[in-house]
Amino acid sequence: MAELFSPEWMATYQEKWNAEPDLSDALAKINFDSVIGYGFKGEDQPRGVLVIKDGKAIESGAYNGQTLNWDLRAKPEDWEKWFKNGLNMMGMSSAYMQGKLKFLVGDYGAMIKDPRMVNPFLKSFSVMGEVHAAAVG
């Protein structure tokens, strides 16, 4: 089983990101470029990174000091819950307001006001859920 946000996990995430039109194609339409870190609350740095160019994930792996546009953090059990159950707008807002989902870098407020960004963001959680389901077998 690949550890959450390990290089192997992130490589599978990259592959599934690019295969999901509601994510990669939707973000390509707005020329979305970003470096996204994923990790756990309380740790100094994220564990995994995904580099997006024009909506497509072009690089993935362990965090290695890259400058991040987004840095998403949560407790492992919260990530697991979202992977299993998915995340909708109400769930994301609740997680953010309760401090379960932290944006150490990135503008949460601007993102949720733009459906061109928020819908793919929510879709990214279901894609992470697919990666997680495959990892745990």
PDB file of C-alpha atoms in Angstrom, residues 51-119:
ATOM      1  CA  VAL A  51       2.597  20.674 -10.536  1.00  0.00           C
ATOM      2  CA  ILE A  52      -0.197  21.800 -12.864  1.00  0.00           C
ATOM      3  CA  LYS A  53       0.343  23.497 -16.238  1.00  0.00           C
ATOM      4  CA  ASP A  54      -2.719  24.513 -18.260  1.00  0.00           C
ATOM      5  CA  GLY A  55      -4.868  22.190 -16.153  1.00  0.00           C
ATOM      6  CA  LYS A  56      -2.695  19.095 -16.669  1.00  0.00           C
ATOM      7  CA  ALA A  57      -0.545  17.558 -13.954  1.00  0.00           C
ATOM      8  CA  ILE A  58       2.967  17.581 -15.429  1.00  0.00           C
ATOM      9  CA  GLU A  59       4.966  16.593 -12.357  1.00  0.00           C
ATOM     10  CA  SER A  60       4.372  14.914  -9.019  1.00  0.00           C
ATOM     11  CA  GLY A  61       6.360  13.626  -6.110  1.00  0.00           C
ATOM     12  CA  ALA A  62       7.700  14.460  -2.700  1.00  0.00           C
ATOM     13  CA  TYR A  63       7.832  18.072  -1.590  1.00  0.00           C
ATOM     14  CA  ASN A  64      11.342  19.336  -2.160  1.00  0.00           C
ATOM     15  CA  GLY A  65      11.208  23.043  -1.327  1.00  0.00           C
ATOM     16  CA  GLN A  66       9.107  24.091  -4.331  1.00  0.00           C
ATOM     17  CA  THR A  67       7.335  27.456  -4.088  1.00  0.00           C
ATOM     18  CA  LEU A  68       3.686  26.589  -3.568  1.00  0.00           C
ATOM     19  CA  ASN A  69       0.566  28.326  -4.857  1.00  0.00           C
ATOM     20  CA  TRP A  70      -1.588  26.104  -2.643  1.00  0.00           C
ATOM     21  CA  ASP A  71      -0.728  24.140   0.494  1.00  0.00           C
ATOM     22  CA  LEU A  72      -3.578  21.985   1.752  1.00  0.00           C
ATOM     23  CA  ARG A  73      -3.392  20.402   5.189  1.00  0.00           C
ATOM     24  CA  ALA A  74      -5.639  18.205   7.272  1.00  0.00           C
ATOM     25  CA  LYS A  75      -5.351  15.406   9.793  1.00  0.00           C
ATOM     26  CA  PRO A  76      -4.894  11.946   8.219  1.00  0.00           C
ATOM     27  CA  GLU A  77      -8.290  10.827   9.498  1.00  0.00           C
ATOM     28  CA  ASP A  78      -9.995  13.819   7.855  1.00  0.00           C
ATOM     29  CA  TRP A  79      -8.286  13.125   4.524  1.00  0.00           C
ATOM     30  CA  GLU A  80      -9.450   9.517   4.843  1.00  0.00           C
ATOM     31  CA  LYS A  81     -13.037  10.584   5.549  1.00  0.00           C
ATOM     32  CA  TRP A  82     -13.096  12.894   2.505  1.00  0.00           C
ATOM     33  CA  PHE A  83     -11.582  10.209   0.302  1.00  0.00           C
ATOM     34  CA  LYS A  84     -14.252   7.748   1.383  1.00  0.00           C
ATOM     35  CA  ASN A  85     -17.255  10.088   1.336  1.00  0.00           C
ATOM     36  CA  GLY A  86     -16.190  12.753  -1.141  1.00  0.00           C
ATOM     37  CA  LEU A  87     -16.493  16.457  -0.498  1.00  0.00           C
ATOM     38  CA  ASN A  88     -19.216  18.819  -1.631  1.00  0.00           C
ATOM     39  CA  MET A  89     -19.475  22.587  -1.286  1.00  0.00           C
ATOM     40  CA  MET A  90     -21.183  22.437   2.091  1.00  0.00           C
ATOM     41  CA  GLY A  91     -18.729  19.865   3.411  1.00  0.00           C
ATOM     42  CA  MET A  92     -15.748  21.880   2.183  1.00  0.00           C
ATOM     43  CA  SER A  93     -17.070  25.101   3.727  1.00  0.00           C
ATOM     44  CA  SER A  94     -17.722  23.312   7.001  1.00  0.00           C
ATOM     45  CA  ALA A  95     -14.265  21.692   6.992  1.00  0.00           C
ATOM     46  CA  TYR A  96     -12.670  25.076   6.315  1.00  0.00           C
ATOM     47  CA  MET A  97     -14.680  26.942   8.954  1.00  0.00           C
ATOM     48  CA  GLN A  98     -14.023  24.239  11.566  1.00  0.00           C
ATOM     49  CA  GLY A  99     -10.303  24.314  10.792  1.00  0.00           C
ATOM     50  CA  LYS A 100     -10.240  20.712   9.557  1.00  0.00           C
ATOM     51  CA  LEU A 101      -9.039  21.763   6.103  1.00  0.00           C
ATOM     52  CA  LYS A 102      -6.289  24.357   6.226  1.00  0.00           C
ATOM     53  CA  PHE A 103      -5.007  26.402   3.317  1.00  0.00           C
ATOM     54  CA  LEU A 104      -1.524  27.368   4.502  1.00  0.00           C
ATOM     55  CA  VAL A 105      -0.967  28.914   1.076  1.00  0.00           C
ATOM     56  CA  GLY A 106      -3.700  29.862  -1.385  1.00  0.00           C
ATOM     57  CA  ASP A 107      -6.785  32.041  -1.442  1.00  0.00           C
ATOM     58  CA  TYR A 108      -9.717  29.917  -0.292  1.00  0.00           C
ATOM     59  CA  GLY A 109     -12.132  32.860  -0.523  1.00  0.00           C
ATOM     60  CA  ALA A 110     -11.300  33.636  -4.149  1.00  0.00           C
ATOM     61  CA  MET A 111     -11.443  29.950  -5.095  1.00  0.00           C
ATOM     62  CA  ILE A 112     -14.928  29.288  -3.689  1.00  0.00           C
ATOM     63  CA  LYS A 113     -16.329  32.341  -5.458  1.00  0.00           C
ATOM     64  CA  ASP A 114     -15.213  31.072  -8.869  1.00  0.00           C
ATOM     65  CA  PRO A 115     -17.140  28.008 -10.144  1.00  0.00           C
ATOM     66  CA  ARG A 116     -14.424  27.501 -12.754  1.00  0.00           C
ATOM     67  CA  MET A 117     -12.103  26.689  -9.844  1.00  0.00           C
ATOM     68  CA  VAL A 118     -14.326  25.344  -7.074  1.00  0.00           C
ATOM     69  CA  ASN A 119     -15.943  22.569  -9.108  1.00  0.00           C
TER      70      ASN A 119
END
